[in-house]
PDB file of C-alpha atoms in Angstrom:
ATOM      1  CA  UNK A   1      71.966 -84.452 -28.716  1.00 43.00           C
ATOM      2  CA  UNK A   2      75.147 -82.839 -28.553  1.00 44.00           C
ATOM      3  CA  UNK A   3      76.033 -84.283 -25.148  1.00 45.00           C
ATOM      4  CA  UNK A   4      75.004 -87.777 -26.236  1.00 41.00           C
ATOM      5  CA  UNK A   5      77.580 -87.592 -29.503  1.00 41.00           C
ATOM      6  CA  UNK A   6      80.319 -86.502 -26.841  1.00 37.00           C
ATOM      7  CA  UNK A   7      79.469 -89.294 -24.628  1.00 39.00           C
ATOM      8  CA  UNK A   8      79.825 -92.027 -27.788  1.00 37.00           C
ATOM      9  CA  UNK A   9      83.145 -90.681 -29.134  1.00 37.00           C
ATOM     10  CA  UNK A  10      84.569 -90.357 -25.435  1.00 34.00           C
ATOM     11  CA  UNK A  11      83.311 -94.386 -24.886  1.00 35.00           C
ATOM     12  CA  UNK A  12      84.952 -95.024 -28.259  1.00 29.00           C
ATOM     13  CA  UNK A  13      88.210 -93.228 -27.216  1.00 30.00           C
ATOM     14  CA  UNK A  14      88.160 -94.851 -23.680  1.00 30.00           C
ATOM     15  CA  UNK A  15      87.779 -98.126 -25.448  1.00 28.00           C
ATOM     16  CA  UNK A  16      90.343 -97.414 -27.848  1.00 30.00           C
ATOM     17  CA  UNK A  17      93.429 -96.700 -25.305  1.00 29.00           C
ATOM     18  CA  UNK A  18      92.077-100.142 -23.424  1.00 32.00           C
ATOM     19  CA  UNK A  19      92.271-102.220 -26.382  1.00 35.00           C
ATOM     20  CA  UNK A  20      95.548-100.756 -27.788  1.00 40.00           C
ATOM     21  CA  UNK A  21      97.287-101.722 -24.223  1.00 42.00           C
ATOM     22  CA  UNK A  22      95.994-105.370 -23.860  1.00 46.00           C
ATOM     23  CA  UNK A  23      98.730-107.690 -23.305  1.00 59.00           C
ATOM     24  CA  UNK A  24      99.500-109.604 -26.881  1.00 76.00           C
ATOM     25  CA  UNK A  25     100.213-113.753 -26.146  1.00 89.00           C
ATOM     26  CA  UNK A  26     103.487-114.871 -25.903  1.00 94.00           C
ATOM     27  CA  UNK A  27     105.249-115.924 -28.740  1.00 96.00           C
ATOM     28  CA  UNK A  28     107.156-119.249 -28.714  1.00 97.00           C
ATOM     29  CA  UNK A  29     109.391-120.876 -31.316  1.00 96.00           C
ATOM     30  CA  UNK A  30     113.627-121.148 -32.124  1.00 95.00           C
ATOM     31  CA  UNK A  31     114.819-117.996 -31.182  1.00 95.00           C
ATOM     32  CA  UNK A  32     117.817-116.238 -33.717  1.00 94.00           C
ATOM     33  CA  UNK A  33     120.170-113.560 -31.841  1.00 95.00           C
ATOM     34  CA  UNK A  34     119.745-110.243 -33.309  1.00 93.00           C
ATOM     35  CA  UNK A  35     122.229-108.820 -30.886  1.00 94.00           C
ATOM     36  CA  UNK A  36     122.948-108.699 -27.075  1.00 95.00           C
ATOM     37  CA  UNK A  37     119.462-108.017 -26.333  1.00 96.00           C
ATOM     38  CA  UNK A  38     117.102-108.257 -29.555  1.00 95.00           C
ATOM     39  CA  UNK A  39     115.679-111.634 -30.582  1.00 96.00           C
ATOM     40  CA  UNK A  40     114.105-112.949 -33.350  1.00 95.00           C
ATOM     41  CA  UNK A  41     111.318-115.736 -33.569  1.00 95.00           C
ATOM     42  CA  UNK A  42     109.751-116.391 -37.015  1.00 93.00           C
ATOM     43  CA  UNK A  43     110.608-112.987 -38.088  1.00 91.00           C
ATOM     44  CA  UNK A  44     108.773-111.529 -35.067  1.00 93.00           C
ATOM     45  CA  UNK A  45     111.655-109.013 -33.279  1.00 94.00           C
ATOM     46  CA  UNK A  46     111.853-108.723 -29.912  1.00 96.00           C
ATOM     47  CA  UNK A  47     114.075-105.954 -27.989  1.00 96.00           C
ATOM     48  CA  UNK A  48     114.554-107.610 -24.661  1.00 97.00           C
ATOM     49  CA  UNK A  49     112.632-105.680 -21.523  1.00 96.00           C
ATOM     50  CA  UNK A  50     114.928-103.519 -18.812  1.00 97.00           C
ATOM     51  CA  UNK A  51     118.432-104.488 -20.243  1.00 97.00           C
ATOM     52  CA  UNK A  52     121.161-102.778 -22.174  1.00 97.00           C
ATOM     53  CA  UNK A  53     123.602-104.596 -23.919  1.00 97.00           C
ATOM     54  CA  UNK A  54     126.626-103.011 -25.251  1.00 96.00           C
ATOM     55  CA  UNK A  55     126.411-102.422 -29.255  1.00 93.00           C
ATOM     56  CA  UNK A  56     128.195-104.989 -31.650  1.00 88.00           C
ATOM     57  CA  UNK A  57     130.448-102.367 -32.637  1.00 88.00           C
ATOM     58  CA  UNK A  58     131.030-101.343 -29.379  1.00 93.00           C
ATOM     59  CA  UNK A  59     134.701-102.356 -27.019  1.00 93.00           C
ATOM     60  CA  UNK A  60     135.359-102.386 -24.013  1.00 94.00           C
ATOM     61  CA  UNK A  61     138.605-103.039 -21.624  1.00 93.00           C
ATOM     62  CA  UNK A  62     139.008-106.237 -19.211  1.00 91.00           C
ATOM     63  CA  UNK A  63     141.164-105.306 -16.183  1.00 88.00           C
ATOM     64  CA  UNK A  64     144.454-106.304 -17.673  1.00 89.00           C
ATOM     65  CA  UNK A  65     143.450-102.998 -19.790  1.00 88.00           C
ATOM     66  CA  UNK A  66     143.076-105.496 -23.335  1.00 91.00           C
ATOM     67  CA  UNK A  67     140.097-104.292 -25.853  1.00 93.00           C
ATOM     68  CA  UNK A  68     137.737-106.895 -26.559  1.00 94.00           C
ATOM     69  CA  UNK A  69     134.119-106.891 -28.558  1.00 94.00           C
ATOM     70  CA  UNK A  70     131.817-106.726 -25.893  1.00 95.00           C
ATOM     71  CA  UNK A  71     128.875-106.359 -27.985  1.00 95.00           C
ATOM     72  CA  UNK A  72     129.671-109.474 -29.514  1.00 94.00           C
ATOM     73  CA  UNK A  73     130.613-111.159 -26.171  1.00 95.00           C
ATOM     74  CA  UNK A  74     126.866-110.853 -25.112  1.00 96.00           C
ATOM     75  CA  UNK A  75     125.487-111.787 -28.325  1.00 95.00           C
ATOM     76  CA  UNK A  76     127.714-114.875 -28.865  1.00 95.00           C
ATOM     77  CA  UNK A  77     126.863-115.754 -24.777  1.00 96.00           C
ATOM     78  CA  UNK A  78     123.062-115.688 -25.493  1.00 96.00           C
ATOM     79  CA  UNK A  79     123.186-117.800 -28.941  1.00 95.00           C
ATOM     80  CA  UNK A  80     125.068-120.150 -26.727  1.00 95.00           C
ATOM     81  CA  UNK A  81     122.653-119.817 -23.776  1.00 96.00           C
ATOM     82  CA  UNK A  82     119.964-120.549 -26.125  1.00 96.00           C
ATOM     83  CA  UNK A  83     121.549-123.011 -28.284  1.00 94.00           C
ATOM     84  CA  UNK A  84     118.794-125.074 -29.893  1.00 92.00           C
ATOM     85  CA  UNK A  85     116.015-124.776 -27.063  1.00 95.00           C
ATOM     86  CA  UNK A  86     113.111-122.926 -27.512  1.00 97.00           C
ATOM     87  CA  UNK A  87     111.661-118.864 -26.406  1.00 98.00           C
ATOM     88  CA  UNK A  88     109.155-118.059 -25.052  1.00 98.00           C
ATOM     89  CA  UNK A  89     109.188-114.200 -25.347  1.00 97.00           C
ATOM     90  CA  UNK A  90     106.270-112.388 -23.766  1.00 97.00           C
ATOM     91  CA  UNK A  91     105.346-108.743 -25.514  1.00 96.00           C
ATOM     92  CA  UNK A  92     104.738-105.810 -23.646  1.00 94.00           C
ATOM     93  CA  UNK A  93     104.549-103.009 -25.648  1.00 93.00           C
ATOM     94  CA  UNK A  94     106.245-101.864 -29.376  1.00 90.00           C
ATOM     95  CA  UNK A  95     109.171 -99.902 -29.247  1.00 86.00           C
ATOM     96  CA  UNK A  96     109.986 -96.668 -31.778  1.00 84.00           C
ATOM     97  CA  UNK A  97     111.864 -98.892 -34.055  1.00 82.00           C
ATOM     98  CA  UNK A  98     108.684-101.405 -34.338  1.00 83.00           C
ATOM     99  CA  UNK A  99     110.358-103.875 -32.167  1.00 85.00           C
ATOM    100  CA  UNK A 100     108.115-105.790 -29.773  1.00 94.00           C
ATOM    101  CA  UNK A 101     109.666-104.990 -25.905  1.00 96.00           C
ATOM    102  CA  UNK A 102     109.447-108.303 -24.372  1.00 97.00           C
ATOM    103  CA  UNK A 103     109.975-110.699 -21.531  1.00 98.00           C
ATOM    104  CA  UNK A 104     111.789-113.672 -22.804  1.00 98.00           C
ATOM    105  CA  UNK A 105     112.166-116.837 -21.116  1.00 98.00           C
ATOM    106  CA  UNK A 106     114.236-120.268 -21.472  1.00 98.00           C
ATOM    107  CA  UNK A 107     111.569-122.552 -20.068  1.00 97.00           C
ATOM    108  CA  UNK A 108     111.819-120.793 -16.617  1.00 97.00           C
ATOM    109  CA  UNK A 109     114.938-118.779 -17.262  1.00 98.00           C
ATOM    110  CA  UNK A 110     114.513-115.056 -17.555  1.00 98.00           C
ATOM    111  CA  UNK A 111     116.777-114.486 -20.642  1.00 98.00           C
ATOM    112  CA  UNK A 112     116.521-111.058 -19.516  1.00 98.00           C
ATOM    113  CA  UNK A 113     117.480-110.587 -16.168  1.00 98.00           C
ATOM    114  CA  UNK A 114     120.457-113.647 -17.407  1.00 98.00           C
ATOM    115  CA  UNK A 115     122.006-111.579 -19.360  1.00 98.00           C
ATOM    116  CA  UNK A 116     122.268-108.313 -16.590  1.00 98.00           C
ATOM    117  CA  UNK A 117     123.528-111.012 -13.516  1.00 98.00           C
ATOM    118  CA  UNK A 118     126.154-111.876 -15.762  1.00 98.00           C
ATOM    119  CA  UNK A 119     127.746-108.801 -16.647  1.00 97.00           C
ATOM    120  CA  UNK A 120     126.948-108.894 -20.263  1.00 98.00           C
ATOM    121  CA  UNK A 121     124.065-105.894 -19.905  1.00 97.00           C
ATOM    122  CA  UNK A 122     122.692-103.362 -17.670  1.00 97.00           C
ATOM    123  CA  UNK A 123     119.431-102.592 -16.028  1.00 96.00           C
ATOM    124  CA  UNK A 124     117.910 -99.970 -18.158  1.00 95.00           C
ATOM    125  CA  UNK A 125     117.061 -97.819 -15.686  1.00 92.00           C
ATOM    126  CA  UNK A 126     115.601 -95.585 -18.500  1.00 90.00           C
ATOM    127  CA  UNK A 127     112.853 -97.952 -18.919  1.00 90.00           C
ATOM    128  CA  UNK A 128     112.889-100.291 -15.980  1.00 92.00           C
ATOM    129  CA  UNK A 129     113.783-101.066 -12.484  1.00 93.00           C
ATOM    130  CA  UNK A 130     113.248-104.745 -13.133  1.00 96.00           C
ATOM    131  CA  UNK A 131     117.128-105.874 -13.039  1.00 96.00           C
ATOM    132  CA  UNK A 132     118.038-103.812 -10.752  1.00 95.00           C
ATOM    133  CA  UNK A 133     119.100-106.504  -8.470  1.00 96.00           C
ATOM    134  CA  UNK A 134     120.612-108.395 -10.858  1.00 97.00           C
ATOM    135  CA  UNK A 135     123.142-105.809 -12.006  1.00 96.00           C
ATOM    136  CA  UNK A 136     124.013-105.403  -8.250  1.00 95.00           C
ATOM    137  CA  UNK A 137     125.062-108.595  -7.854  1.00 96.00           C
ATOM    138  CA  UNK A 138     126.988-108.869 -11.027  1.00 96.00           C
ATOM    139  CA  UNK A 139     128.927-105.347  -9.886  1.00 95.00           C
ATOM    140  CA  UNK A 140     129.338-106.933  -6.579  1.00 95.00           C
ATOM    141  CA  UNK A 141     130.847-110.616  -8.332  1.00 95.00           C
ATOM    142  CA  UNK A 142     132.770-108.229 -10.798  1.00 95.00           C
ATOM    143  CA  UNK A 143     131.612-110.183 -13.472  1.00 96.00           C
ATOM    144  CA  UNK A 144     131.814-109.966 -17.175  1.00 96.00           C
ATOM    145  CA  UNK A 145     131.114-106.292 -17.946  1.00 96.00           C
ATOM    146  CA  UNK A 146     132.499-105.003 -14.088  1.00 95.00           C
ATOM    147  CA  UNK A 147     135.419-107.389 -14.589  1.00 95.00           C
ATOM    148  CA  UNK A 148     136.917-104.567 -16.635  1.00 94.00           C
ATOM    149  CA  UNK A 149     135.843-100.646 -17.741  1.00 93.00           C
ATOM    150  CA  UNK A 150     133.214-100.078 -20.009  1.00 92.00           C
ATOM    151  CA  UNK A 151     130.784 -97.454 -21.725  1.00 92.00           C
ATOM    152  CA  UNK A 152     127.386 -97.410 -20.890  1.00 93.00           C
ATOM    153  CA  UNK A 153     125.440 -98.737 -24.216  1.00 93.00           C
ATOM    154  CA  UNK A 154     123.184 -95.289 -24.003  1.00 91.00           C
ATOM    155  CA  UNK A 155     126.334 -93.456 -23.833  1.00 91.00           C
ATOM    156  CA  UNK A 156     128.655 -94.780 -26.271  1.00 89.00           C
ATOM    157  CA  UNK A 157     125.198 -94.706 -28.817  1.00 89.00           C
ATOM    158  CA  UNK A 158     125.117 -91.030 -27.466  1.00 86.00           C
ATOM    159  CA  UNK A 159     128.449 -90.341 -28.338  1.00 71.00           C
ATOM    160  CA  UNK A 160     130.833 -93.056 -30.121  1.00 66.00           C
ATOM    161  CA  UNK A 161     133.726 -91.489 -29.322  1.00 46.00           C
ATOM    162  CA  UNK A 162     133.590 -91.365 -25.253  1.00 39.00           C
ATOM    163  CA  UNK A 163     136.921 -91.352 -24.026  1.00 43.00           C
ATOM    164  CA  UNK A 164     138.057 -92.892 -20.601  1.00 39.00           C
ATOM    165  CA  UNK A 165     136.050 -90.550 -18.764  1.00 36.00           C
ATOM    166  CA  UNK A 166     132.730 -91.929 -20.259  1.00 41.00           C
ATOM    167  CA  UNK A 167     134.145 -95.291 -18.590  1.00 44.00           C
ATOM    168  CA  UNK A 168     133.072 -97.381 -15.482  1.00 50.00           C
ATOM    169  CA  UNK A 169     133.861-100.363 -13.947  1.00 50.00           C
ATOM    170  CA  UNK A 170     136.037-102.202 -11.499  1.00 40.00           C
ATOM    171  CA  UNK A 171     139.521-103.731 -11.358  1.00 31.00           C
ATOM    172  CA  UNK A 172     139.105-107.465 -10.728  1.00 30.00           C
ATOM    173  CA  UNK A 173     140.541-110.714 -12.681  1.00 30.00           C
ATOM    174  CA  UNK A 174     140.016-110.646 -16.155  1.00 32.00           C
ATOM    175  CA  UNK A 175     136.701-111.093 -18.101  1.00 32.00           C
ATOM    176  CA  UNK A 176     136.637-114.745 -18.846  1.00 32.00           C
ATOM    177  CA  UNK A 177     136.979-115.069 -22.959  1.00 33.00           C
ATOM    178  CA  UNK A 178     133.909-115.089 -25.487  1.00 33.00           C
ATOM    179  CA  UNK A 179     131.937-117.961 -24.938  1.00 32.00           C
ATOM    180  CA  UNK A 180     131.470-120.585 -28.163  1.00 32.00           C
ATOM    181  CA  UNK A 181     128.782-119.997 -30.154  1.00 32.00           C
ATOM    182  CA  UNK A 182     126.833-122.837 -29.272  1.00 35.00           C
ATOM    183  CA  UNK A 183     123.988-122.401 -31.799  1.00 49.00           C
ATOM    184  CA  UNK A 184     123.425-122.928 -35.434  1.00 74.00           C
ATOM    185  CA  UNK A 185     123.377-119.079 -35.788  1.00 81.00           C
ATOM    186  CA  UNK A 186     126.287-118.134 -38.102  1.00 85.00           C
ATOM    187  CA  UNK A 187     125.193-116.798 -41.513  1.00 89.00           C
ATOM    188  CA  UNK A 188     126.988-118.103 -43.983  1.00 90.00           C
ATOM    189  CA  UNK A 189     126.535-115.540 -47.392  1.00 91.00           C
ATOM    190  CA  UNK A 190     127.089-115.555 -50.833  1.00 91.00           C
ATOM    191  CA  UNK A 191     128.328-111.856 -52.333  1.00 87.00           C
ATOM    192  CA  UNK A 192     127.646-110.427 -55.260  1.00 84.00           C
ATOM    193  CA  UNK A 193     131.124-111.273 -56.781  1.00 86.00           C
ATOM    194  CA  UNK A 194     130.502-114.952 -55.625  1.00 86.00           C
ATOM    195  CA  UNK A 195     132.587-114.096 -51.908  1.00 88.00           C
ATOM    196  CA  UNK A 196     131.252-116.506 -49.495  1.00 91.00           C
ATOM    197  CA  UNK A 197     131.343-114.705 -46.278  1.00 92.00           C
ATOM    198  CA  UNK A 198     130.010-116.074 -42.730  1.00 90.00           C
ATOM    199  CA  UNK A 199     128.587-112.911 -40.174  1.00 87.00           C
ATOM    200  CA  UNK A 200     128.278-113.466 -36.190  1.00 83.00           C
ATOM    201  CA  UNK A 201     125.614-112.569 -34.394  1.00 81.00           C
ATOM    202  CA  UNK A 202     126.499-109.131 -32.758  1.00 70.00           C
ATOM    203  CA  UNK A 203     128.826-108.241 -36.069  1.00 78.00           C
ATOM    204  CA  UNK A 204     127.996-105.119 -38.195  1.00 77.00           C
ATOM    205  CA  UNK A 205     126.786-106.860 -41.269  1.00 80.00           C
ATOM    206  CA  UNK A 206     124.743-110.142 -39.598  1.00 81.00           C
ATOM    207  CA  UNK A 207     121.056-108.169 -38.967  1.00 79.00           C
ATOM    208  CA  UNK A 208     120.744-106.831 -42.654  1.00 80.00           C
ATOM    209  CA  UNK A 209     122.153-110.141 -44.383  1.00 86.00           C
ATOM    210  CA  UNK A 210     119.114-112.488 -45.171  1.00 84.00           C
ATOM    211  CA  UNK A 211     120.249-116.121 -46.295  1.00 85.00           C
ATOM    212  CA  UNK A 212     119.177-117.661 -49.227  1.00 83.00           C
ATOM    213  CA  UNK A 213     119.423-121.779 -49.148  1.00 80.00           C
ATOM    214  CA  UNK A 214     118.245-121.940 -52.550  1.00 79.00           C
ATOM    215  CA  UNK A 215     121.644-119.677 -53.869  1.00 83.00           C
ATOM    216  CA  UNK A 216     123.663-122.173 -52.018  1.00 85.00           C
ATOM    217  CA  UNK A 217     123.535-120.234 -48.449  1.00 87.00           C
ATOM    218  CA  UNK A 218     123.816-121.871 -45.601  1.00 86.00           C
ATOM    219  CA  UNK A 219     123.962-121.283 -41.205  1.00 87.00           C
ATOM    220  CA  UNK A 220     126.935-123.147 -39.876  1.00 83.00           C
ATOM    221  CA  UNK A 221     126.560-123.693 -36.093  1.00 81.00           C
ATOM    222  CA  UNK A 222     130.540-122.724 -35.331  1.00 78.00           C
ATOM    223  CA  UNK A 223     133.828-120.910 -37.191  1.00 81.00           C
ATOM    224  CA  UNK A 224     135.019-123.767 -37.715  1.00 79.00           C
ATOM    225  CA  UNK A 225     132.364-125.327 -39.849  1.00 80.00           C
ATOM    226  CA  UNK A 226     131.966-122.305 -41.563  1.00 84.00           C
ATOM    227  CA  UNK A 227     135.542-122.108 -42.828  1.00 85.00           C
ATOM    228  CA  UNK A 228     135.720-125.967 -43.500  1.00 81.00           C
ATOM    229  CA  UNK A 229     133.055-125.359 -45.888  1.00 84.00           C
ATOM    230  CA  UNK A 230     134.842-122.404 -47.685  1.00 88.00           C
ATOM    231  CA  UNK A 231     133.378-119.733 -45.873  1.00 87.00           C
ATOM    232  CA  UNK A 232     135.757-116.826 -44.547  1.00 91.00           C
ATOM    233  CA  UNK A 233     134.878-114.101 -41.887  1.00 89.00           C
ATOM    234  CA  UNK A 234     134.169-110.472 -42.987  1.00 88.00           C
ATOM    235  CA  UNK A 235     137.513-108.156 -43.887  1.00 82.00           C
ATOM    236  CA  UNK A 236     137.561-105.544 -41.373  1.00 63.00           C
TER     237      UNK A 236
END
Protein backbone atom coordinates (compact mmCIF):
# COMPACT_ATOMS: atom_id res chain seq x y z
CA UNK A 1 0.00 0.00 0.00
CA UNK A 2 2.63 2.15 1.11
CA UNK A 3 4.83 1.51 -1.93
CA UNK A 4 1.91 2.07 -4.30
CA UNK A 5 1.17 5.81 -2.63
CA UNK A 6 5.05 6.45 -3.22
CA UNK A 7 4.84 5.31 -6.69
CA UNK A 8 1.61 7.87 -7.44
CA UNK A 9 3.14 10.97 -5.80
CA UNK A 10 6.65 10.19 -7.50
CA UNK A 11 4.50 9.86 -11.16
CA UNK A 12 2.79 13.08 -10.08
CA UNK A 13 6.16 14.81 -9.27
CA UNK A 14 7.85 13.37 -12.47
CA UNK A 15 4.92 14.75 -14.35
CA UNK A 16 5.01 17.92 -12.66
CA UNK A 17 8.83 19.00 -13.54
CA UNK A 18 7.82 17.77 -17.37
CA UNK A 19 4.93 19.94 -17.65
CA UNK A 20 6.45 23.00 -15.87
CA UNK A 21 9.46 22.87 -18.63
CA UNK A 22 7.34 22.51 -21.86
CA UNK A 23 8.20 25.05 -24.30
CA UNK A 24 5.29 27.97 -24.16
CA UNK A 25 4.31 29.20 -28.14
CA UNK A 26 5.81 32.06 -29.42
CA UNK A 27 4.35 35.21 -28.98
CA UNK A 28 3.93 37.59 -31.95
CA UNK A 29 2.64 41.15 -32.15
CA UNK A 30 4.32 45.13 -32.23
CA UNK A 31 7.07 44.86 -30.08
CA UNK A 32 7.79 48.20 -27.46
CA UNK A 33 11.62 48.54 -26.26
CA UNK A 34 11.87 48.12 -22.64
CA UNK A 35 15.58 48.60 -22.81
CA UNK A 36 18.68 47.23 -24.70
CA UNK A 37 17.56 43.80 -24.29
CA UNK A 38 13.89 43.55 -22.70
CA UNK A 39 10.85 43.72 -24.99
CA UNK A 40 7.46 44.14 -24.60
CA UNK A 41 4.48 42.63 -26.71
CA UNK A 42 0.92 43.24 -25.42
CA UNK A 43 2.19 43.66 -22.00
CA UNK A 44 3.92 40.26 -22.18
CA UNK A 45 7.92 41.12 -21.12
CA UNK A 46 10.50 39.50 -22.60
CA UNK A 47 14.33 39.69 -21.35
CA UNK A 48 16.15 38.80 -24.50
CA UNK A 49 18.13 35.15 -24.33
CA UNK A 50 22.28 35.14 -24.00
CA UNK A 51 22.81 39.00 -24.31
CA UNK A 52 23.77 41.82 -22.02
CA UNK A 53 23.10 45.17 -22.84
CA UNK A 54 24.59 47.95 -20.98
CA UNK A 55 21.96 49.66 -18.41
CA UNK A 56 20.13 52.98 -19.50
CA UNK A 57 21.89 54.70 -16.88
CA UNK A 58 24.94 53.28 -17.71
CA UNK A 59 28.18 55.36 -20.00
CA UNK A 60 30.62 54.39 -21.60
CA UNK A 61 33.80 56.02 -23.58
CA UNK A 62 34.25 55.91 -27.58
CA UNK A 63 37.97 55.93 -28.46
CA UNK A 64 38.33 59.65 -28.75
CA UNK A 65 37.80 59.08 -24.78
CA UNK A 66 34.00 61.18 -25.08
CA UNK A 67 31.13 59.70 -22.58
CA UNK A 68 28.14 58.75 -24.31
CA UNK A 69 24.73 56.77 -23.07
CA UNK A 70 25.36 53.48 -24.15
CA UNK A 71 22.43 52.02 -22.59
CA UNK A 72 20.40 54.21 -24.52
CA UNK A 73 22.49 53.71 -27.74
CA UNK A 74 21.26 50.00 -27.79
CA UNK A 75 17.84 50.71 -26.86
CA UNK A 76 17.31 53.58 -29.37
CA UNK A 77 19.27 51.02 -32.16
CA UNK A 78 16.68 48.23 -31.51
CA UNK A 79 13.40 50.60 -31.56
CA UNK A 80 14.92 51.60 -34.82
CA UNK A 81 15.77 48.03 -35.90
CA UNK A 82 12.30 47.17 -35.17
CA UNK A 83 10.58 50.18 -36.27
CA UNK A 84 6.98 49.23 -37.05
CA UNK A 85 7.53 45.42 -38.07
CA UNK A 86 6.43 42.80 -36.08
CA UNK A 87 8.22 40.04 -33.08
CA UNK A 88 8.13 37.09 -32.93
CA UNK A 89 9.69 36.32 -29.47
CA UNK A 90 9.97 32.67 -28.55
CA UNK A 91 9.90 31.90 -24.48
CA UNK A 92 12.18 29.73 -22.88
CA UNK A 93 11.96 29.91 -19.44
CA UNK A 94 10.84 32.92 -16.66
CA UNK A 95 13.45 34.79 -15.22
CA UNK A 96 13.62 35.96 -11.20
CA UNK A 97 12.08 39.21 -12.06
CA UNK A 98 8.97 37.34 -13.87
CA UNK A 99 10.29 38.23 -17.20
CA UNK A 100 9.83 35.63 -19.93
CA UNK A 101 13.74 34.75 -21.32
CA UNK A 102 13.18 34.60 -24.93
CA UNK A 103 14.36 34.18 -28.47
CA UNK A 104 13.15 37.05 -30.47
CA UNK A 105 13.10 37.28 -34.07
CA UNK A 106 12.45 40.01 -36.96
CA UNK A 107 10.90 37.65 -39.47
CA UNK A 108 14.23 35.68 -39.75
CA UNK A 109 16.44 38.09 -37.88
CA UNK A 110 17.69 36.98 -34.51
CA UNK A 111 17.07 40.28 -32.58
CA UNK A 112 19.26 38.66 -30.20
CA UNK A 113 22.34 37.64 -31.57
CA UNK A 114 21.76 41.47 -33.74
CA UNK A 115 22.20 43.24 -31.06
CA UNK A 116 25.75 41.25 -29.69
CA UNK A 117 27.37 41.40 -33.65
CA UNK A 118 26.89 44.92 -33.40
CA UNK A 119 28.56 45.93 -30.41
CA UNK A 120 25.56 47.13 -28.59
CA UNK A 121 25.56 43.83 -26.03
CA UNK A 122 27.48 40.94 -24.92
CA UNK A 123 27.15 37.23 -24.90
CA UNK A 124 26.01 36.41 -21.47
CA UNK A 125 28.22 33.93 -20.84
CA UNK A 126 26.46 33.60 -17.40
CA UNK A 127 23.56 32.12 -19.05
CA UNK A 128 24.56 31.23 -22.56
CA UNK A 129 27.14 30.39 -25.07
CA UNK A 130 24.72 31.17 -27.86
CA UNK A 131 26.45 34.61 -29.11
CA UNK A 132 29.48 33.70 -28.56
CA UNK A 133 30.43 34.08 -32.10
CA UNK A 134 28.77 37.00 -32.59
CA UNK A 135 30.56 39.04 -29.94
CA UNK A 136 33.83 37.75 -31.57
CA UNK A 137 33.25 39.20 -34.57
CA UNK A 138 32.00 42.47 -33.30
CA UNK A 139 35.48 42.63 -30.98
CA UNK A 140 37.28 41.68 -34.05
CA UNK A 141 35.24 44.72 -36.41
CA UNK A 142 35.69 46.98 -33.21
CA UNK A 143 32.30 47.85 -33.45
CA UNK A 144 29.94 49.84 -31.39
CA UNK A 145 30.68 48.76 -27.80
CA UNK A 146 34.72 47.63 -28.75
CA UNK A 147 34.92 50.88 -30.72
CA UNK A 148 35.62 52.47 -27.34
CA UNK A 149 36.03 51.18 -23.35
CA UNK A 150 33.24 50.02 -21.54
CA UNK A 151 31.88 48.24 -18.27
CA UNK A 152 30.58 45.00 -18.46
CA UNK A 153 26.58 45.40 -17.77
CA UNK A 154 27.03 42.59 -14.79
CA UNK A 155 29.74 44.66 -13.50
CA UNK A 156 28.75 48.14 -13.53
CA UNK A 157 25.08 46.55 -11.95
CA UNK A 158 27.64 44.90 -9.49
CA UNK A 159 29.21 47.93 -8.65
CA UNK A 160 28.07 51.47 -10.21
CA UNK A 161 30.96 53.07 -9.45
CA UNK A 162 33.76 50.86 -11.42
CA UNK A 163 36.48 52.99 -12.23
CA UNK A 164 38.80 52.57 -15.37
CA UNK A 165 40.01 49.41 -14.18
CA UNK A 166 36.49 47.76 -14.40
CA UNK A 167 36.92 48.90 -18.22
CA UNK A 168 37.52 46.95 -21.54
CA UNK A 169 37.68 47.55 -24.93
CA UNK A 170 39.76 48.56 -27.89
CA UNK A 171 41.12 51.74 -29.48
CA UNK A 172 39.63 51.99 -32.98
CA UNK A 173 37.60 54.96 -34.85
CA UNK A 174 34.93 56.27 -32.98
CA UNK A 175 31.52 54.63 -32.17
CA UNK A 176 29.32 55.85 -34.92
CA UNK A 177 26.51 58.29 -33.11
CA UNK A 178 23.03 57.04 -31.65
CA UNK A 179 21.00 55.84 -34.28
CA UNK A 180 17.31 57.73 -34.85
CA UNK A 181 14.69 56.37 -33.16
CA UNK A 182 12.93 55.01 -35.93
CA UNK A 183 9.78 53.83 -34.09
CA UNK A 184 6.70 55.34 -32.65
CA UNK A 185 8.18 54.54 -29.17
CA UNK A 186 8.63 57.89 -27.35
CA UNK A 187 6.25 58.38 -24.40
CA UNK A 188 4.95 61.44 -24.36
CA UNK A 189 3.50 62.17 -20.39
CA UNK A 190 1.41 64.37 -18.68
CA UNK A 191 2.74 65.26 -14.82
CA UNK A 192 0.98 65.83 -12.05
CA UNK A 193 1.49 69.68 -12.21
CA UNK A 194 0.27 69.48 -15.92
CA UNK A 195 4.41 69.11 -17.21
CA UNK A 196 4.24 67.37 -20.43
CA UNK A 197 7.34 65.37 -20.54
CA UNK A 198 8.43 62.81 -23.44
CA UNK A 199 10.84 59.56 -21.95
CA UNK A 200 13.18 57.42 -24.45
CA UNK A 201 13.35 54.09 -24.44
CA UNK A 202 16.53 53.15 -22.38
CA UNK A 203 15.94 56.54 -20.06
CA UNK A 204 15.42 56.17 -16.25
CA UNK A 205 11.82 57.15 -16.10
CA UNK A 206 10.35 55.42 -19.64
CA UNK A 207 9.62 51.57 -18.05
CA UNK A 208 7.49 52.85 -15.00
CA UNK A 209 5.58 55.70 -17.04
CA UNK A 210 2.27 54.16 -18.46
CA UNK A 211 0.48 56.56 -21.07
CA UNK A 212 -2.86 57.54 -20.83
CA UNK A 213 -4.53 58.71 -24.41
CA UNK A 214 -7.62 59.50 -22.74
CA UNK A 215 -5.61 62.42 -20.33
CA UNK A 216 -4.33 63.76 -23.54
CA UNK A 217 -1.04 61.37 -23.70
CA UNK A 218 0.35 60.56 -26.57
CA UNK A 219 3.75 58.31 -28.32
CA UNK A 220 5.49 60.55 -30.78
CA UNK A 221 7.65 58.45 -33.16
CA UNK A 222 10.85 61.12 -32.96
CA UNK A 223 12.22 64.33 -30.65
CA UNK A 224 11.23 66.28 -32.91
CA UNK A 225 7.56 65.55 -32.99
CA UNK A 226 7.51 65.35 -29.50
CA UNK A 227 8.73 68.90 -28.90
CA UNK A 228 6.61 70.33 -31.88
CA UNK A 229 3.74 69.19 -29.97
CA UNK A 230 4.83 70.86 -26.63
CA UNK A 231 6.48 68.08 -25.18
CA UNK A 232 10.05 68.66 -23.51
CA UNK A 233 12.64 65.92 -22.48
CA UNK A 234 13.12 65.01 -18.76
CA UNK A 235 15.42 67.66 -16.52
CA UNK A 236 18.37 65.79 -15.57
Amino acid sequence: MHRARWAAAAAITVFGIGAGNAQAEPVTGRATVIDGDTLDIRGQRFRLQGVDTPESAQTCQDARRRTYRCGQKAALALADKIGSGTVSCEPIETDRYGRSVAVCRLGALDLNGWLVEQGLGLAYRRYSTAYVAQEDTARAAKRGLWAGTFTPPWNWRRDKRSGPEGQIGGTAAPAPPAAALGTCAIKGNISRTGERIYHLPGTRDYARTQISPKAGERMFCSEDEARAAGWRAPKS
